[in-house]
Amino acid sequence: LVKSYEDLREKTLAMTGFFETSSGYPTCYGVTSGNHDGAGLSHGVLQFNFGTGSLQPLWSYMNTNHNQLCRDIFGTDYQTWVDVLADTTANQVSWGDSISKLNAHGEKRLVQEPWNTYFMQLGTSQESIDKQITYSEQWLPNAHKWFDTLGLYSRRGFALVWDISVQMGRLFSLNQIWADFQNIDPTGKTRAQIEEEKLRIICDRCAFDNRPSQYSQIVYDRKIMLVNGTGDYYGAAFDMSQYDLNYDPAFKGRVESG
Amino acid sequence: MTLLSKGGLKVVEFKDIRLGTTPISKIYAGTDLVFEKAAADTTAPITTVYPDASKTYEAGQRVWFEVNEACLTYYTLDGSTPTTNSPIFRDTFTLDQTTTLKYFSVDKAGNKEAVKTTVFNIAAAQPAGWRYFRITPDSMNGHWQAKEIRIFDAGFTNRAIAASGSFTPAADNNSTFGTWAGLKDEDITTNSVYWTWGFPLEINVDLGAAYEIVQIDIFLGTGTTKPTTGAAIQVSTNNVDWVDGKVNYTGNPATNLQRYTVTA
């Protein structure tokens, strides 16, 4: 009944990859967006970027450990790419901006050629995919912590806290969420129905927490889409069923303490 | 033990299984682990109040609690010791006056945090008096260096005035002007600030809440000609509606001191 942990991780990463890239497998691992948000370039399944310093380790790893692959992909532009990797963050962001180009909405979401093709080839190489999956582990501890402390049980519940961990990195309202949980009336409800009710509370509390943000509604729309199972994400159709993240138990043989 | 029906399958759900009085930690079905009792949580939650209570805020400040695990946070605002019968924190609340918060959290395992106390300082309400002023010299010859500008509040005490402001001059290539940021103390010292006839210097200052300007002293440095008259002072309570100030000018060219005493 309970699928493997590896399956859960793969599916949740693919799901979040959709939100981050609007692309399916394996394209989501190579998608690169331009400097529309001040981060210079954002690349891969979780949009690792220059601005936060998350992209440099991935590309440096590829250059160090799969150097010939990188040379083959970048060709005569290889040295330019290597020089950028050795530069300061500010200059890396600036370089990312210089190869960005406007989309139809006037936003620098696109990347000029040939760089866009280079990055797609690099990101969708199996070597890069493997490393991106490994890098995604940094968001697992928070997801596990929140899943456990909030007493969730389902694959969908894990998918939600995982996506919160990746997108926001914070869930400050645990006391308010827990207080809201106390108001749930379990009478006549299945375990899945109660879980869904909890997830809706989490969506609301994580998006509209006590630290107002201009992105609150955007966060909420993404999270509630995950609970609803379907929706439209910037023009791309989201369908949770393809990720198999339903209300089955997420982990084998685990129960709450006490 | 619960028996559920799920998609045509019968699902047995275990919770707190015991053999007699002995708790069971693991159950295997063949080699598959189907039940494992989680380790007991014996650590109390940690509650933090936001925003930073070391600062002073204005009335209406939003306050909330954050925690490190799922729990209920109980609190009081009247200085009394909270209990589990006290209000549960559900949404942010506002403080209009200095308040002593007492609070603690209890997690789902029953671990209780020790009661914490935080005093939130709320500044007195903003006075109706002038908090903004600007000076425009009406007649000056030559370049004059304003060596020092002092602003006094009603108390004439040496307490800090959290003022901010800027010099907004007309074009004057001989002048360099700075921006006041994070002014402290009642003595506001500036350097290389020049007044020039025909290029009036406008000084805009917001003293923040709780201060009312009563006197402004301006010390002038060397110059070729003494100022011939005083300056026009305008004051405002809101930085929008400016009115001419009621000013007594007691300039003293001998000491290069111009003093404008503002009366409410």
Short mmCIF file of C-alpha atoms in Angstrom, two decimals:
data_model
loop_
_atom_site.label_atom_id
_atom_site.label_comp_id
_atom_site.label_asym_id
_atom_site.label_seq_id
_atom_site.Cartn_x
_atom_site.Cartn_y
_atom_site.Cartn_z
CA LEU A 1 0.00 0.00 0.00
CA VAL A 2 2.80 2.41 0.84
CA LYS A 3 5.10 3.33 -1.97
CA SER A 4 8.83 3.76 -1.40
CA TYR A 5 10.44 6.86 -0.01
CA GLU A 6 12.41 7.22 -3.23
CA ASP A 7 9.16 7.28 -5.16
CA LEU A 8 7.78 9.97 -2.87
CA ARG A 9 10.87 12.13 -3.28
CA GLU A 10 10.97 11.73 -7.05
CA LYS A 11 7.29 12.61 -7.43
CA THR A 12 7.35 15.59 -5.10
CA LEU A 13 10.44 17.00 -6.81
CA ALA A 14 8.82 16.57 -10.22
CA MET A 15 5.67 18.30 -8.94
CA THR A 16 7.60 21.28 -7.57
CA GLY A 17 9.66 21.28 -10.76
CA PHE A 18 6.45 21.90 -12.67
CA PHE A 19 5.69 24.98 -10.57
CA GLU A 20 9.24 26.23 -10.89
CA THR A 21 9.64 25.64 -14.62
CA SER A 22 6.18 24.99 -16.11
CA SER A 23 7.82 21.99 -17.76
CA GLY A 24 7.65 18.23 -17.47
CA TYR A 25 10.39 15.65 -17.26
CA PRO A 26 13.22 15.92 -18.32
CA THR A 27 12.96 19.45 -19.71
CA CYS A 28 12.37 20.87 -16.26
CA TYR A 29 15.98 19.99 -15.38
CA GLY A 30 17.36 22.18 -18.16
CA VAL A 31 14.98 25.13 -18.18
CA THR A 32 16.81 28.41 -17.63
CA SER A 33 15.12 31.75 -17.12
CA GLY A 34 16.62 35.20 -17.46
CA ASN A 35 17.05 37.99 -14.99
CA HIS A 36 13.38 38.84 -14.46
CA ASP A 37 13.75 38.76 -10.69
CA GLY A 38 17.23 40.11 -10.00
CA ALA A 39 18.70 36.64 -9.56
CA GLY A 40 20.72 36.82 -12.78
CA LEU A 41 19.92 33.37 -14.14
CA SER A 42 17.70 30.61 -12.73
CA HIS A 43 18.33 27.08 -13.91
CA GLY A 44 17.03 23.58 -13.45
CA VAL A 45 14.23 21.77 -11.70
CA LEU A 46 14.25 24.06 -8.67
CA GLN A 47 15.54 27.12 -10.51
CA PHE A 48 18.91 27.29 -8.78
CA ASN A 49 20.15 30.84 -9.32
CA PHE A 50 23.11 33.19 -9.10
CA GLY A 51 21.43 35.64 -6.78
CA THR A 52 21.00 33.25 -3.87
CA GLY A 53 24.20 31.40 -4.66
CA SER A 54 22.46 28.09 -5.32
CA LEU A 55 23.44 27.78 -8.98
CA GLN A 56 27.19 28.22 -8.67
CA PRO A 57 27.77 24.96 -6.74
CA LEU A 58 25.80 22.95 -9.30
CA TRP A 59 27.65 24.31 -12.29
CA SER A 60 31.01 24.19 -10.54
CA TYR A 61 30.35 20.55 -9.70
CA MET A 62 29.56 19.83 -13.34
CA ASN A 63 32.67 21.63 -14.53
CA THR A 64 34.91 19.85 -12.05
CA ASN A 65 33.49 16.36 -12.25
CA HIS A 66 32.19 16.26 -15.83
CA ASN A 67 34.55 18.65 -17.49
CA GLN A 68 34.60 17.05 -20.94
CA LEU A 69 30.81 17.09 -21.04
CA CYS A 70 30.87 20.82 -20.27
CA ARG A 71 33.55 21.50 -22.89
CA ASP A 72 31.56 19.59 -25.48
CA ILE A 73 28.38 21.52 -24.72
CA PHE A 74 29.81 25.05 -24.53
CA GLY A 75 32.42 24.62 -27.28
CA THR A 76 34.23 27.90 -27.96
CA ASP A 77 32.16 29.64 -25.26
CA TYR A 78 33.45 27.29 -22.58
CA GLN A 79 36.05 29.72 -21.21
CA THR A 80 33.50 32.52 -20.93
CA TRP A 81 31.29 30.26 -18.81
CA VAL A 82 34.20 29.20 -16.62
CA ASP A 83 35.27 32.80 -16.10
CA VAL A 84 31.76 33.72 -14.98
CA LEU A 85 31.76 30.87 -12.46
CA ALA A 86 34.95 32.29 -10.93
CA ASP A 87 33.59 35.84 -10.75
CA THR A 88 31.78 37.67 -7.93
CA THR A 89 28.08 37.14 -7.35
CA ALA A 90 27.33 40.69 -8.46
CA ASN A 91 29.17 40.14 -11.74
CA GLN A 92 27.52 36.76 -12.21
CA VAL A 93 24.11 38.39 -11.83
CA SER A 94 25.20 41.14 -14.20
CA TRP A 95 26.34 38.60 -16.77
CA GLY A 96 23.07 36.74 -16.44
CA ASP A 97 21.28 39.98 -17.10
CA SER A 98 23.40 40.63 -20.18
CA ILE A 99 22.32 37.36 -21.82
CA SER A 100 18.68 37.69 -20.78
CA LYS A 101 16.04 38.83 -23.20
CA LEU A 102 12.46 40.01 -22.97
CA ASN A 103 9.45 37.82 -23.42
CA ALA A 104 6.14 38.92 -24.91
CA HIS A 105 5.19 40.55 -21.61
CA GLY A 106 8.31 42.67 -21.46
CA GLU A 107 9.91 40.54 -18.74
CA LYS A 108 13.48 39.24 -18.92
CA ARG A 109 12.43 35.64 -18.58
CA LEU A 110 14.21 34.35 -21.66
CA VAL A 111 17.87 33.59 -22.33
CA GLN A 112 19.69 34.46 -25.52
CA GLU A 113 21.08 31.80 -27.82
CA PRO A 114 23.31 29.94 -27.89
CA TRP A 115 23.33 30.05 -24.11
CA ASN A 116 19.79 28.82 -23.75
CA THR A 117 20.58 25.70 -25.74
CA TYR A 118 23.83 25.17 -23.85
CA PHE A 119 22.04 25.32 -20.50
CA MET A 120 19.28 22.98 -21.66
CA GLN A 121 21.84 20.41 -22.81
CA LEU A 122 23.79 20.74 -19.60
CA GLY A 123 20.77 20.58 -17.30
CA THR A 124 19.15 17.58 -18.97
CA SER A 125 22.31 15.51 -18.95
CA GLN A 126 21.90 12.56 -16.62
CA GLU A 127 24.89 13.77 -14.63
CA SER A 128 23.19 17.08 -13.93
CA ILE A 129 19.80 15.50 -13.22
CA ASP A 130 21.38 13.21 -10.63
CA LYS A 131 23.10 16.13 -8.97
CA GLN A 132 19.97 18.30 -8.97
CA ILE A 133 18.08 15.52 -7.20
CA THR A 134 20.86 15.33 -4.65
CA TYR A 135 20.83 19.11 -4.17
CA SER A 136 17.12 19.04 -3.54
CA GLU A 137 17.81 17.14 -0.33
CA GLN A 138 18.56 20.40 1.45
CA TRP A 139 14.83 21.12 1.55
CA LEU A 140 13.92 17.72 2.96
CA PRO A 141 14.65 18.31 6.67
CA ASN A 142 12.13 21.13 6.96
CA ALA A 143 9.54 19.13 5.05
CA HIS A 144 9.97 16.15 7.37
CA LYS A 145 9.95 18.34 10.46
CA TRP A 146 6.71 20.09 9.51
CA PHE A 147 5.10 16.85 8.33
CA ASP A 148 5.81 15.20 11.65
CA THR A 149 5.03 18.07 13.98
CA LEU A 150 1.71 18.78 12.27
CA GLY A 151 0.74 15.13 12.47
CA LEU A 152 0.18 14.66 8.73
CA TYR A 153 0.17 11.19 7.22
CA SER A 154 -0.45 11.40 3.47
CA ARG A 155 1.63 11.69 0.34
CA ARG A 156 -0.28 14.85 -0.51
CA GLY A 157 0.47 16.24 2.91
CA PHE A 158 4.16 15.61 2.38
CA ALA A 159 3.94 17.17 -1.08
CA LEU A 160 2.50 20.34 0.43
CA VAL A 161 5.10 20.81 3.16
CA TRP A 162 7.85 19.92 0.68
CA ASP A 163 6.65 22.61 -1.70
CA ILE A 164 6.46 25.11 1.17
CA SER A 165 10.02 24.22 2.10
CA VAL A 166 11.27 24.78 -1.44
CA GLN A 167 9.31 27.91 -2.25
CA MET A 168 9.31 29.66 1.10
CA GLY A 169 11.81 27.91 3.35
CA ARG A 170 9.71 28.87 6.34
CA LEU A 171 6.53 27.94 8.14
CA PHE A 172 6.30 30.35 11.04
CA SER A 173 2.66 29.88 11.94
CA LEU A 174 2.86 26.42 13.49
CA ASN A 175 1.03 27.56 16.64
CA GLN A 176 -1.76 29.19 14.65
CA ILE A 177 -2.05 26.17 12.38
CA TRP A 178 -2.21 23.86 15.38
CA ALA A 179 -4.84 26.08 17.01
CA ASP A 180 -6.89 25.93 13.81
CA PHE A 181 -6.53 22.14 13.74
CA GLN A 182 -8.25 22.00 17.12
CA ASN A 183 -11.37 23.44 15.50
CA ILE A 184 -11.69 20.60 12.98
CA ASP A 185 -14.72 18.46 13.71
CA PRO A 186 -13.77 14.90 12.78
CA THR A 187 -17.27 13.55 13.17
CA GLY A 188 -18.25 11.44 10.18
CA LYS A 189 -15.12 12.33 8.23
CA THR A 190 -12.59 9.94 6.77
CA ARG A 191 -8.93 10.26 7.61
CA ALA A 192 -8.35 11.65 4.11
CA GLN A 193 -11.06 14.27 4.53
CA ILE A 194 -9.57 15.40 7.82
CA GLU A 195 -6.12 15.52 6.23
CA GLU A 196 -7.45 17.67 3.38
CA GLU A 197 -9.02 20.04 5.86
CA LYS A 198 -5.67 20.33 7.59
CA LEU A 199 -3.90 21.01 4.32
CA ARG A 200 -6.30 23.84 3.49
CA ILE A 201 -5.52 25.42 6.85
CA ILE A 202 -1.80 25.12 6.17
CA CYS A 203 -2.21 26.73 2.74
CA ASP A 204 -3.95 29.70 4.29
CA ARG A 205 -1.59 30.12 7.23
CA CYS A 206 1.63 29.70 5.26
CA ALA A 207 0.66 32.18 2.55
CA PHE A 208 -0.94 34.82 4.74
CA ASP A 209 1.32 34.58 7.74
CA ASN A 210 2.25 37.41 10.08
CA ARG A 211 4.90 38.79 7.79
CA PRO A 212 3.02 40.48 4.96
CA SER A 213 4.43 39.87 1.52
CA GLN A 214 3.51 41.01 -1.94
CA TYR A 215 3.74 37.36 -2.93
CA SER A 216 1.16 36.04 -0.47
CA GLN A 217 -1.58 35.51 -3.04
CA ILE A 218 0.84 33.89 -5.48
CA VAL A 219 1.98 31.50 -2.77
CA TYR A 220 -1.59 30.71 -1.79
CA ASP A 221 -2.71 30.05 -5.36
CA ARG A 222 0.11 27.56 -5.87
CA LYS A 223 -0.43 25.78 -2.58
CA ILE A 224 -4.20 25.49 -2.81
CA MET A 225 -3.85 24.17 -6.37
CA LEU A 226 -1.79 21.39 -4.92
CA VAL A 227 -4.57 20.53 -2.48
CA ASN A 228 -7.34 20.91 -5.04
CA GLY A 229 -5.43 18.65 -7.40
CA THR A 230 -5.87 20.70 -10.55
CA GLY A 231 -5.49 24.26 -11.69
CA ASP A 232 -3.96 26.73 -14.10
CA TYR A 233 -0.46 27.91 -13.29
CA TYR A 234 0.49 30.86 -15.49
CA GLY A 235 -1.22 29.24 -18.44
CA ALA A 236 0.10 25.72 -17.84
CA ALA A 237 -2.39 23.06 -16.73
CA PHE A 238 -1.49 21.45 -13.43
CA ASP A 239 -2.77 17.95 -12.75
CA MET A 240 -1.78 16.39 -9.45
CA SER A 241 -2.89 12.90 -10.55
CA GLN A 242 0.14 12.53 -12.82
CA TYR A 243 2.38 12.73 -9.76
CA ASP A 244 0.49 10.11 -7.78
CA LEU A 245 0.57 12.28 -4.69
CA ASN A 246 -2.75 11.27 -3.22
CA TYR A 247 -4.10 10.62 0.27
CA ASP A 248 -2.38 7.26 0.69
CA PRO A 249 0.08 7.06 3.60
CA ALA A 250 3.42 8.65 2.82
CA PHE A 251 5.54 6.41 5.02
CA LYS A 252 5.49 2.83 6.11
CA GLY A 253 4.47 1.87 9.59
CA ARG A 254 4.70 5.28 11.21
CA VAL A 255 2.32 6.63 13.79
CA GLU A 256 2.23 9.69 15.93
CA SER A 257 3.94 9.48 19.28
CA GLY A 258 1.85 9.28 22.40
CA MET B 1 -6.70 -0.55 16.45
CA THR B 2 -8.91 0.74 13.66
CA LEU B 3 -10.35 -1.18 10.72
CA LEU B 4 -10.76 0.97 7.64
CA SER B 5 -12.15 0.19 4.23
CA LYS B 6 -10.09 1.75 1.52
CA GLY B 7 -10.66 1.18 -2.19
CA GLY B 8 -12.07 -2.26 -1.52
CA LEU B 9 -9.09 -3.15 0.64
CA LYS B 10 -9.25 -3.65 4.36
CA VAL B 11 -6.70 -1.53 6.16
CA VAL B 12 -5.72 -2.11 9.75
CA GLU B 13 -4.50 1.04 11.46
CA PHE B 14 -2.43 0.65 14.64
CA LYS B 15 -2.13 3.29 17.29
CA ASP B 16 -0.59 2.91 20.74
CA ILE B 17 -0.56 -0.88 20.72
CA ARG B 18 0.02 -2.69 24.04
CA LEU B 19 0.47 -6.28 25.08
CA GLY B 20 -1.17 -6.15 28.44
CA THR B 21 0.46 -3.06 29.88
CA THR B 22 3.61 -3.37 27.80
CA PRO B 23 3.78 -0.89 24.91
CA ILE B 24 4.69 -2.42 21.59
CA SER B 25 7.27 -0.50 19.63
CA LYS B 26 7.34 -2.45 16.33
CA ILE B 27 5.18 -4.91 14.42
CA TYR B 28 6.38 -6.79 11.36
CA ALA B 29 4.29 -8.55 8.72
CA GLY B 30 6.83 -11.08 7.55
CA THR B 31 9.88 -8.93 6.98
CA ASP B 32 7.91 -5.73 6.39
CA LEU B 33 7.81 -3.22 9.20
CA VAL B 34 4.15 -2.23 9.41
CA PHE B 35 4.14 -0.37 12.71
CA GLU B 36 6.76 1.63 14.55
CA LYS B 37 5.94 3.80 17.49
CA ALA B 38 7.64 7.16 17.13
CA ALA B 39 10.11 8.23 19.79
CA ALA B 40 8.51 10.19 22.59
CA ASP B 41 8.83 13.96 22.39
CA THR B 42 10.14 15.34 25.68
CA THR B 43 11.28 18.76 24.50
CA ALA B 44 9.24 21.88 25.20
CA PRO B 45 8.46 24.25 22.33
CA ILE B 46 10.22 27.58 22.01
CA THR B 47 8.13 30.72 21.53
CA THR B 48 9.47 33.99 20.18
CA VAL B 49 7.57 37.26 20.10
CA TYR B 50 7.75 39.52 17.05
CA PRO B 51 8.71 42.14 16.11
CA ASP B 52 11.93 42.88 18.01
CA ALA B 53 10.85 44.06 21.45
CA SER B 54 14.12 45.92 22.08
CA LYS B 55 12.80 48.77 19.95
CA THR B 56 10.10 51.32 20.70
CA TYR B 57 7.01 51.33 18.50
CA GLU B 58 4.13 53.62 17.81
CA ALA B 59 0.58 52.88 18.88
CA GLY B 60 -1.17 50.25 16.80
CA GLN B 61 1.92 48.04 16.51
CA ARG B 62 1.13 44.48 15.34
CA VAL B 63 2.53 41.74 17.55
CA TRP B 64 2.62 37.98 17.13
CA PHE B 65 4.27 34.79 18.36
CA GLU B 66 6.29 32.30 16.35
CA VAL B 67 7.26 28.81 17.45
CA ASN B 68 9.54 25.98 16.41
CA GLU B 69 6.97 23.17 16.44
CA ALA B 70 3.23 22.61 16.41
CA CYS B 71 1.81 23.79 19.71
CA LEU B 72 -0.70 26.08 21.37
CA THR B 73 0.54 29.44 22.62
CA TYR B 74 -1.20 30.98 25.63
CA TYR B 75 -0.69 34.61 26.59
CA THR B 76 -1.80 37.55 28.71
CA LEU B 77 -1.47 41.29 28.17
CA ASP B 78 -2.21 42.48 31.70
CA GLY B 79 0.95 41.25 33.38
CA SER B 80 -0.75 38.25 34.95
CA THR B 81 0.75 34.78 34.64
CA PRO B 82 -0.89 32.89 31.78
CA THR B 83 -2.34 29.41 32.18
CA THR B 84 -3.96 26.98 29.79
CA ASN B 85 -7.18 28.88 30.47
CA SER B 86 -5.67 32.08 29.04
CA PRO B 87 -6.34 33.15 25.45
CA ILE B 88 -4.79 30.98 22.76
CA PHE B 89 -2.80 32.88 20.17
CA ARG B 90 -4.67 32.63 16.88
CA ASP B 91 -4.03 35.94 15.09
CA THR B 92 -1.86 39.01 15.41
CA PHE B 93 -3.02 41.70 17.80
CA THR B 94 -2.15 45.36 18.18
CA LEU B 95 -0.74 47.28 21.12
CA ASP B 96 -1.59 50.94 21.74
CA GLN B 97 0.40 51.41 24.91
CA THR B 98 3.40 49.92 26.62
CA THR B 99 2.41 46.38 27.54
CA THR B 100 3.86 43.45 29.42
CA LEU B 101 3.31 40.23 27.48
CA LYS B 102 3.49 36.91 29.28
CA TYR B 103 3.27 33.72 27.27
CA PHE B 104 4.17 30.07 26.92
CA SER B 105 3.46 27.20 24.56
CA VAL B 106 2.45 23.58 25.03
CA ASP B 107 3.13 21.02 22.31
CA LYS B 108 0.95 18.07 21.40
CA ALA B 109 2.99 15.75 23.63
CA GLY B 110 2.18 17.98 26.59
CA ASN B 111 5.63 19.53 26.93
CA LYS B 112 5.16 22.95 28.49
CA GLU B 113 7.47 25.89 28.00
CA ALA B 114 8.34 28.08 30.99
CA VAL B 115 6.43 31.36 31.03
CA LYS B 116 8.27 34.15 29.22
CA THR B 117 7.89 37.88 29.76
CA THR B 118 8.43 40.58 27.18
CA VAL B 119 7.76 44.28 27.61
CA PHE B 120 6.68 46.04 24.44
CA ASN B 121 7.41 49.75 24.56
CA ILE B 122 4.93 51.93 22.76
CA ALA B 123 5.86 55.61 22.40
CA ALA B 124 3.52 58.28 23.67
CA ALA B 125 1.09 59.57 21.10
CA GLN B 126 2.46 62.08 18.66
CA PRO B 127 1.95 65.63 19.91
CA ALA B 128 -0.17 68.02 18.00
CA GLY B 129 2.70 70.49 17.91
CA TRP B 130 5.20 71.07 15.17
CA ARG B 131 7.34 68.16 14.23
CA TYR B 132 8.44 69.46 10.86
CA PHE B 133 10.10 72.71 10.03
CA ARG B 134 11.93 74.39 7.22
CA ILE B 135 13.96 77.55 7.06
CA THR B 136 14.42 79.75 4.06
CA PRO B 137 16.73 82.74 4.45
CA ASP B 138 15.19 85.73 2.80
CA SER B 139 18.25 87.83 2.35
CA MET B 140 21.86 86.85 2.56
CA ASN B 141 24.99 87.97 0.81
CA GLY B 142 27.95 85.86 -0.04
CA HIS B 143 28.47 82.30 0.99
CA TRP B 144 27.85 81.34 4.53
CA GLN B 145 28.77 78.11 6.08
CA ALA B 146 26.25 76.80 8.51
CA LYS B 147 28.59 75.19 10.94
CA GLU B 148 26.12 73.73 13.27
CA ILE B 149 22.39 73.46 13.64
CA ARG B 150 20.81 72.60 16.93
CA ILE B 151 17.22 71.66 17.41
CA PHE B 152 15.69 71.67 20.83
CA ASP B 153 12.55 70.00 21.96
CA ALA B 154 10.28 71.17 24.73
CA GLY B 155 12.28 69.62 27.50
CA PHE B 156 15.61 71.17 26.55
CA THR B 157 17.06 67.98 27.89
CA ASN B 158 19.91 66.02 26.50
CA ARG B 159 17.78 63.10 25.46
CA ALA B 160 18.09 61.61 22.03
CA ILE B 161 15.91 62.96 19.29
CA ALA B 162 15.27 60.44 16.57
CA ALA B 163 15.20 63.02 13.81
CA SER B 164 15.75 62.62 10.13
CA GLY B 165 15.78 65.13 7.37
CA SER B 166 17.57 66.65 4.48
CA PHE B 167 18.92 69.86 3.09
CA THR B 168 17.17 70.65 -0.12
CA PRO B 169 19.00 73.52 -1.69
CA ALA B 170 18.40 75.33 -4.86
CA ALA B 171 21.20 74.98 -7.36
CA ASP B 172 24.41 76.27 -5.93
CA ASN B 173 27.60 74.92 -7.35
CA ASN B 174 29.56 76.12 -4.40
CA SER B 175 27.65 73.98 -1.97
CA THR B 176 27.76 70.41 -0.92
CA PHE B 177 24.86 69.05 0.96
CA GLY B 178 24.29 65.94 2.90
CA THR B 179 21.33 64.03 4.11
CA TRP B 180 20.52 63.62 7.74
CA ALA B 181 19.93 60.05 8.52
CA GLY B 182 19.56 58.54 11.92
CA LEU B 183 20.19 61.76 13.75
CA LYS B 184 20.89 61.34 17.38
CA ASP B 185 21.09 63.80 20.21
CA GLU B 186 19.78 67.27 20.25
CA ASP B 187 22.89 68.67 18.59
CA ILE B 188 22.70 68.22 14.90
CA THR B 189 26.09 68.99 13.48
CA THR B 190 26.72 69.37 9.83
CA ASN B 191 29.71 70.38 7.85
CA SER B 192 30.17 72.15 4.55
CA VAL B 193 26.65 73.42 4.38
CA TYR B 194 26.47 76.79 2.65
CA TRP B 195 23.78 79.32 2.37
CA THR B 196 23.91 81.68 -0.53
CA TRP B 197 21.82 84.67 -1.20
CA GLY B 198 19.46 83.98 -4.02
CA PHE B 199 19.88 80.27 -3.44
CA PRO B 200 17.91 79.67 -0.32
CA LEU B 201 18.66 76.67 1.74
CA GLU B 202 15.66 74.71 2.79
CA ILE B 203 16.02 72.50 5.80
CA ASN B 204 13.42 69.80 6.23
CA VAL B 205 13.37 67.91 9.45
CA ASP B 206 11.03 65.29 10.81
CA LEU B 207 11.60 64.88 14.50
CA GLY B 208 9.49 61.79 14.71
CA ALA B 209 6.91 61.09 17.32
CA ALA B 210 6.94 62.68 20.76
CA TYR B 211 9.01 65.76 20.01
CA GLU B 212 7.96 69.32 19.41
CA ILE B 213 10.38 71.92 18.18
CA VAL B 214 10.66 74.98 20.36
CA GLN B 215 14.01 76.43 19.41
CA ILE B 216 16.43 76.25 16.56
CA ASP B 217 19.95 77.63 16.77
CA ILE B 218 22.09 78.07 13.73
CA PHE B 219 25.77 78.86 14.09
CA LEU B 220 27.35 80.43 11.05
CA GLY B 221 30.94 80.13 10.08
CA THR B 222 33.05 82.72 8.35
CA GLY B 223 31.71 84.71 5.45
CA THR B 224 32.20 87.91 3.59
CA THR B 225 29.05 89.57 4.73
CA LYS B 226 26.80 89.05 7.65
CA PRO B 227 23.21 88.15 6.95
CA THR B 228 21.06 91.20 6.90
CA THR B 229 17.85 89.76 8.12
CA GLY B 230 16.47 86.67 9.64
CA ALA B 231 14.83 83.83 7.85
CA ALA B 232 11.33 82.70 7.15
CA ILE B 233 10.36 79.66 9.12
CA GLN B 234 7.52 77.44 8.21
CA VAL B 235 6.27 74.68 10.40
CA SER B 236 3.99 71.74 9.94
CA THR B 237 2.41 69.01 11.98
CA ASN B 238 2.12 66.59 9.09
CA ASN B 239 4.73 67.60 6.49
CA VAL B 240 1.91 68.56 4.15
CA ASP B 241 0.13 71.60 5.50
CA TRP B 242 2.82 74.22 6.01
CA VAL B 243 2.16 77.44 7.86
CA ASP B 244 4.36 80.37 8.76
CA GLY B 245 5.90 79.83 12.13
CA LYS B 246 5.66 82.24 14.99
CA VAL B 247 9.25 83.16 15.39
CA ASN B 248 11.28 85.42 17.54
CA TYR B 249 14.58 86.18 15.87
CA THR B 250 17.49 87.00 18.08
CA GLY B 251 20.37 86.94 15.68
CA ASN B 252 23.75 87.94 16.97
CA PRO B 253 26.21 88.70 14.15
CA ALA B 254 29.02 89.11 16.60
CA THR B 255 28.90 85.49 17.54
CA ASN B 256 27.63 84.25 14.22
CA LEU B 257 24.65 82.85 16.04
CA GLN B 258 21.19 83.08 14.66
CA ARG B 259 18.55 81.86 16.99
CA TYR B 260 14.97 81.28 16.00
CA THR B 261 12.71 80.62 18.90
CA VAL B 262 9.56 78.93 17.78
CA THR B 263 6.53 79.42 19.93
CA ALA B 264 3.46 77.31 19.73
#
